[in-house]
Short mmCIF file of N, CA, C and O in Angstrom, two decimals:
data_model
loop_
_atom_site.label_atom_id
_atom_site.label_comp_id
_atom_site.label_asym_id
_atom_site.label_seq_id
_atom_site.Cartn_x
_atom_site.Cartn_y
_atom_site.Cartn_z
N MET X 1375 42.08 -56.62 29.12
CA MET X 1375 42.49 -58.29 29.41
C MET X 1375 41.06 -59.03 28.60
O MET X 1375 40.23 -58.43 28.25
N SER X 1376 41.63 -60.28 27.88
CA SER X 1376 40.88 -60.41 26.74
C SER X 1376 39.80 -61.60 27.90
O SER X 1376 39.84 -61.58 28.69
N ILE X 1377 38.68 -61.73 26.64
CA ILE X 1377 37.69 -62.57 27.19
C ILE X 1377 38.31 -63.98 27.94
O ILE X 1377 37.59 -64.28 28.89
N ASP X 1378 38.94 -64.61 27.21
CA ASP X 1378 39.37 -65.59 27.87
C ASP X 1378 40.15 -65.38 29.23
O ASP X 1378 40.12 -66.29 30.16
N GLU X 1379 41.19 -64.76 29.01
CA GLU X 1379 41.47 -63.84 30.43
C GLU X 1379 40.51 -64.12 31.56
O GLU X 1379 40.86 -64.22 32.68
N MET X 1380 39.43 -63.37 31.17
CA MET X 1380 38.42 -62.95 32.37
C MET X 1380 37.67 -64.00 32.35
O MET X 1380 37.16 -64.26 33.62
N LYS X 1381 37.60 -65.01 31.73
CA LYS X 1381 36.66 -66.39 32.03
C LYS X 1381 37.40 -67.35 32.96
O LYS X 1381 37.31 -67.80 33.95
N ASN X 1382 39.04 -66.90 32.60
CA ASN X 1382 39.55 -67.66 33.32
C ASN X 1382 40.42 -67.30 34.75
O ASN X 1382 41.22 -67.95 35.60
N ILE X 1383 39.82 -66.46 35.20
CA ILE X 1383 40.01 -65.91 36.57
C ILE X 1383 39.71 -66.59 37.67
O ILE X 1383 39.01 -67.44 37.54
N ASP X 1384 40.78 -67.05 38.67
CA ASP X 1384 40.73 -68.09 39.32
C ASP X 1384 40.46 -67.31 40.62
O ASP X 1384 41.16 -66.20 41.53
N VAL X 1385 39.09 -67.51 41.51
CA VAL X 1385 38.70 -66.54 42.63
C VAL X 1385 39.57 -66.81 43.82
O VAL X 1385 38.98 -65.88 44.66
N ARG X 1386 40.05 -67.74 44.02
CA ARG X 1386 40.99 -67.83 44.73
C ARG X 1386 42.20 -67.34 44.97
O ARG X 1386 43.05 -67.12 46.06
N THR X 1387 42.58 -66.91 43.88
CA THR X 1387 43.89 -65.91 43.81
C THR X 1387 43.55 -64.59 43.50
O THR X 1387 44.51 -63.64 43.52
N VAL X 1388 42.28 -64.29 43.00
CA VAL X 1388 42.15 -63.09 42.35
C VAL X 1388 42.24 -61.85 43.66
O VAL X 1388 41.83 -62.19 45.19
N ASP X 1389 42.89 -60.81 43.31
CA ASP X 1389 43.06 -59.75 44.42
C ASP X 1389 41.67 -59.03 44.39
O ASP X 1389 41.27 -58.25 42.91
N PRO X 1390 40.72 -59.11 45.71
CA PRO X 1390 39.35 -58.52 45.58
C PRO X 1390 39.40 -57.04 45.46
O PRO X 1390 38.39 -56.40 44.96
N GLU X 1391 40.39 -56.49 45.75
CA GLU X 1391 40.53 -54.97 45.28
C GLU X 1391 40.43 -54.35 44.18
O GLU X 1391 40.22 -53.71 43.70
N THR X 1392 40.53 -55.50 42.93
CA THR X 1392 40.52 -55.06 41.83
C THR X 1392 39.13 -55.63 40.91
O THR X 1392 39.40 -54.90 39.90
N LEU X 1393 38.56 -55.91 41.77
CA LEU X 1393 37.02 -56.21 41.21
C LEU X 1393 36.06 -55.10 41.51
O LEU X 1393 36.06 -54.17 42.62
N VAL X 1394 34.97 -55.17 40.67
CA VAL X 1394 34.10 -53.90 40.92
C VAL X 1394 33.14 -54.66 41.83
O VAL X 1394 32.23 -55.97 41.58
N ASP X 1395 32.35 -53.98 42.81
CA ASP X 1395 31.25 -54.47 43.51
C ASP X 1395 30.14 -54.13 42.86
O ASP X 1395 29.76 -53.15 42.68
N VAL X 1396 29.42 -55.17 42.36
CA VAL X 1396 27.91 -54.96 41.56
C VAL X 1396 26.74 -54.40 42.35
O VAL X 1396 25.94 -53.90 41.50
N THR X 1397 26.72 -54.28 43.70
CA THR X 1397 25.82 -53.52 44.41
C THR X 1397 25.87 -51.83 44.17
O THR X 1397 25.32 -51.34 44.00
N GLN X 1398 27.24 -51.50 43.62
CA GLN X 1398 27.36 -49.87 43.05
C GLN X 1398 27.45 -49.80 42.04
O GLN X 1398 27.27 -48.49 41.40
N ILE X 1399 26.77 -50.59 40.97
CA ILE X 1399 26.32 -50.38 39.54
C ILE X 1399 24.89 -49.74 39.30
O ILE X 1399 24.05 -50.39 40.26
N GLN X 1400 24.76 -48.78 38.94
CA GLN X 1400 23.72 -48.32 38.20
C GLN X 1400 23.41 -48.44 36.66
O GLN X 1400 23.91 -47.68 36.28
N ILE X 1401 22.32 -48.80 36.66
CA ILE X 1401 21.59 -49.29 35.24
C ILE X 1401 20.45 -48.37 34.60
O ILE X 1401 19.36 -48.29 35.63
N ASP X 1402 20.91 -47.38 34.03
CA ASP X 1402 19.59 -46.66 33.43
C ASP X 1402 18.58 -47.69 32.81
O ASP X 1402 18.63 -48.46 31.56
N GLU X 1403 17.61 -48.00 33.49
CA GLU X 1403 16.20 -48.77 32.90
C GLU X 1403 15.28 -48.23 31.59
O GLU X 1403 14.59 -48.69 30.91
N SER X 1404 15.92 -46.95 31.32
CA SER X 1404 15.08 -46.27 30.12
C SER X 1404 15.96 -46.81 28.93
O SER X 1404 15.35 -46.75 27.78
N LEU X 1405 17.10 -47.61 28.99
CA LEU X 1405 17.42 -47.99 27.99
C LEU X 1405 17.23 -49.67 27.43
O LEU X 1405 16.49 -50.10 28.00
N SER X 1406 17.53 -49.47 26.12
CA SER X 1406 17.05 -51.13 25.61
C SER X 1406 17.87 -52.43 26.29
O SER X 1406 18.63 -51.75 27.15
N LYS X 1407 17.10 -53.63 26.36
CA LYS X 1407 17.59 -54.37 26.97
C LYS X 1407 19.28 -54.90 26.55
O LYS X 1407 20.50 -54.64 27.21
N GLU X 1408 19.62 -54.55 24.94
CA GLU X 1408 20.86 -54.52 24.68
C GLU X 1408 21.78 -53.21 25.09
O GLU X 1408 22.90 -53.75 25.47
N GLU X 1409 21.42 -52.36 25.39
CA GLU X 1409 22.28 -51.05 25.64
C GLU X 1409 22.21 -51.21 27.38
O GLU X 1409 23.29 -51.15 27.68
N ARG X 1410 21.23 -52.04 28.08
CA ARG X 1410 21.62 -52.16 29.55
C ARG X 1410 22.68 -53.27 29.93
O ARG X 1410 23.42 -53.39 30.54
N VAL X 1411 22.50 -54.47 28.77
CA VAL X 1411 23.64 -54.96 29.04
C VAL X 1411 24.75 -54.77 28.58
O VAL X 1411 26.27 -54.92 29.20
N GLU X 1412 24.99 -54.12 27.48
CA GLU X 1412 26.49 -53.36 27.33
C GLU X 1412 26.67 -52.42 28.07
O GLU X 1412 28.04 -52.41 28.77
N ASP X 1413 25.92 -51.56 29.28
CA ASP X 1413 26.05 -50.31 30.28
C ASP X 1413 26.71 -51.50 31.34
O ASP X 1413 27.69 -50.98 32.16
N PHE X 1414 26.14 -52.43 31.64
CA PHE X 1414 26.43 -53.57 32.70
C PHE X 1414 28.10 -53.78 32.35
O PHE X 1414 28.99 -53.89 33.37
N ILE X 1415 28.56 -54.41 31.34
CA ILE X 1415 29.55 -54.93 30.96
C ILE X 1415 30.46 -53.85 30.95
O ILE X 1415 31.78 -53.94 31.61
N ARG X 1416 30.26 -52.48 30.64
CA ARG X 1416 31.39 -51.46 30.89
C ARG X 1416 31.45 -50.86 32.23
O ARG X 1416 32.54 -50.85 32.40
N GLN X 1417 30.48 -51.01 33.24
CA GLN X 1417 30.78 -50.81 34.44
C GLN X 1417 31.45 -52.15 35.27
O GLN X 1417 31.99 -51.96 36.08
N VAL X 1418 31.03 -53.41 34.91
CA VAL X 1418 31.55 -54.45 35.83
C VAL X 1418 32.92 -54.62 35.41
O VAL X 1418 33.78 -55.14 35.90
N ARG X 1419 33.23 -54.15 34.09
CA ARG X 1419 34.47 -54.43 33.61
C ARG X 1419 34.87 -55.96 33.34
O ARG X 1419 35.49 -56.67 32.28
N ASN X 1420 34.73 -56.83 34.42
CA ASN X 1420 34.67 -58.48 34.11
C ASN X 1420 33.54 -59.36 34.13
O ASN X 1420 33.27 -59.32 35.43
N PRO X 1421 32.41 -59.46 33.32
CA PRO X 1421 31.46 -60.19 33.69
C PRO X 1421 31.42 -61.69 34.51
O PRO X 1421 30.22 -61.88 34.44
N TYR X 1422 32.50 -62.15 34.32
CA TYR X 1422 33.08 -63.29 34.64
C TYR X 1422 33.55 -63.31 36.13
O TYR X 1422 33.03 -64.41 36.96
N CYS X 1423 33.54 -62.14 36.32
CA CYS X 1423 33.98 -62.36 38.17
C CYS X 1423 34.10 -60.88 38.61
O CYS X 1423 34.58 -59.84 38.15
N PHE X 1424 33.43 -60.23 39.67
CA PHE X 1424 32.94 -59.41 40.65
C PHE X 1424 32.97 -59.74 41.76
O PHE X 1424 32.84 -60.76 42.48
N LYS X 1425 32.50 -58.53 42.69
CA LYS X 1425 32.10 -58.49 43.91
C LYS X 1425 30.66 -58.37 44.34
O LYS X 1425 30.22 -57.57 43.47
N VAL X 1426 30.14 -58.97 45.01
CA VAL X 1426 29.07 -58.56 45.71
C VAL X 1426 29.38 -58.15 47.10
O VAL X 1426 29.31 -59.00 48.21
N GLY X 1427 29.09 -56.75 47.44
CA GLY X 1427 29.96 -56.94 48.91
C GLY X 1427 31.46 -57.17 49.06
O GLY X 1427 32.19 -56.76 48.22
N ASN X 1428 31.54 -57.50 50.29
CA ASN X 1428 32.85 -58.45 50.42
C ASN X 1428 33.37 -60.19 49.95
O ASN X 1428 33.76 -60.50 49.81
N MET X 1429 32.00 -60.65 48.99
CA MET X 1429 32.06 -61.63 48.46
C MET X 1429 32.37 -61.65 46.88
O MET X 1429 31.73 -60.96 46.14
N VAL X 1430 33.66 -62.38 46.74
CA VAL X 1430 33.99 -62.61 45.75
C VAL X 1430 33.13 -63.68 44.45
O VAL X 1430 33.09 -64.76 45.16
N VAL X 1431 32.64 -63.62 43.42
CA VAL X 1431 31.65 -64.04 42.51
C VAL X 1431 32.28 -64.30 41.36
O VAL X 1431 32.97 -63.94 40.59
N LYS X 1432 32.38 -65.60 40.96
CA LYS X 1432 32.85 -66.23 39.49
C LYS X 1432 31.71 -66.67 38.96
O LYS X 1432 30.55 -67.21 39.26
N ASN X 1433 31.19 -66.13 37.95
CA ASN X 1433 29.81 -66.09 37.16
C ASN X 1433 30.09 -67.15 35.97
O ASN X 1433 31.06 -66.84 35.03
N VAL X 1434 29.25 -67.65 35.69
CA VAL X 1434 29.57 -68.70 34.28
C VAL X 1434 28.03 -68.43 33.34
O VAL X 1434 26.93 -68.52 33.67
N TYR X 1435 28.22 -68.36 31.90
CA TYR X 1435 27.27 -67.81 31.30
C TYR X 1435 26.85 -68.98 30.45
O TYR X 1435 28.24 -69.64 29.54
N SER X 1436 25.61 -69.56 30.05
CA SER X 1436 25.10 -70.62 29.48
C SER X 1436 24.98 -69.81 27.89
O SER X 1436 24.73 -68.89 27.70
N GLU X 1437 25.45 -70.79 26.72
CA GLU X 1437 25.34 -70.34 25.68
C GLU X 1437 24.39 -71.24 24.91
O GLU X 1437 23.92 -71.06 23.75
N ASP X 1438 23.24 -71.72 25.82
CA ASP X 1438 22.22 -72.43 25.22
C ASP X 1438 21.13 -71.62 25.12
O ASP X 1438 19.88 -72.01 24.74
N GLY X 1439 21.11 -70.32 25.79
CA GLY X 1439 19.75 -69.32 25.18
C GLY X 1439 18.95 -69.15 26.47
O GLY X 1439 17.62 -68.79 26.61
N VAL X 1440 19.05 -70.45 27.51
CA VAL X 1440 18.29 -70.05 28.81
C VAL X 1440 18.30 -69.36 29.52
O VAL X 1440 19.63 -69.05 29.89
N THR X 1441 17.47 -68.66 30.21
CA THR X 1441 17.78 -67.60 31.10
C THR X 1441 17.90 -68.08 32.53
O THR X 1441 17.18 -69.02 32.57
N LEU X 1442 18.54 -67.24 33.56
CA LEU X 1442 18.59 -67.38 34.75
C LEU X 1442 17.11 -67.82 35.12
O LEU X 1442 17.08 -68.77 36.03
N ALA X 1443 16.16 -66.95 34.89
CA ALA X 1443 14.76 -67.02 35.67
C ALA X 1443 14.29 -68.40 35.22
O ALA X 1443 14.00 -69.22 35.91
N GLU X 1444 14.40 -68.82 33.95
CA GLU X 1444 14.09 -70.44 33.48
C GLU X 1444 15.01 -71.47 34.29
O GLU X 1444 14.26 -72.47 34.58
N ARG X 1445 16.22 -71.14 34.29
CA ARG X 1445 17.24 -72.28 35.14
C ARG X 1445 16.46 -72.23 36.66
O ARG X 1445 16.33 -73.12 36.94
N PHE X 1446 16.28 -71.41 37.24
CA PHE X 1446 15.44 -71.17 38.39
C PHE X 1446 14.11 -72.09 38.61
O PHE X 1446 13.89 -72.87 39.50
N LYS X 1447 13.70 -71.63 37.69
CA LYS X 1447 12.00 -72.26 37.73
C LYS X 1447 12.25 -73.78 37.21
O LYS X 1447 11.27 -74.68 37.88
N GLN X 1448 13.23 -74.08 36.72
CA GLN X 1448 13.43 -75.71 36.04
C GLN X 1448 13.75 -76.08 37.62
O GLN X 1448 13.37 -76.97 38.09
N PHE X 1449 14.81 -75.84 37.97
CA PHE X 1449 15.20 -75.84 39.52
C PHE X 1449 14.56 -75.89 40.42
O PHE X 1449 13.82 -77.14 41.02
N ALA X 1450 13.43 -75.20 40.51
CA ALA X 1450 12.29 -75.23 41.91
C ALA X 1450 11.44 -76.19 41.12
O ALA X 1450 10.71 -77.08 42.29
N ARG X 1451 11.00 -76.77 39.99
CA ARG X 1451 10.24 -77.76 39.80
C ARG X 1451 10.45 -78.97 39.95
O ARG X 1451 10.01 -80.28 40.25
N THR X 1452 11.99 -79.58 40.13
CA THR X 1452 12.82 -80.54 40.71
C THR X 1452 12.74 -80.76 41.99
O THR X 1452 12.85 -81.86 42.35
N LEU X 1453 12.16 -79.77 43.07
CA LEU X 1453 12.20 -79.77 44.43
C LEU X 1453 11.17 -80.79 44.97
O LEU X 1453 10.23 -80.82 44.61
#
């Protein structure tokens, strides 16, 4: 599957049985950050659409370099 196909999967029509449950993924913390990312992608197969338990998740990645933790901090400051 191409990157564009992975990005464009429709969570309303995807077969959940074809998705990886991220709760089952094991990441070796002794690896470098880059190696951990590669290992995650290898295991999840599609980093844009996966399951958490029985819930299908559609993930969108930002290209601006801001981390998820930084986004949560920005959100918390607006509350």
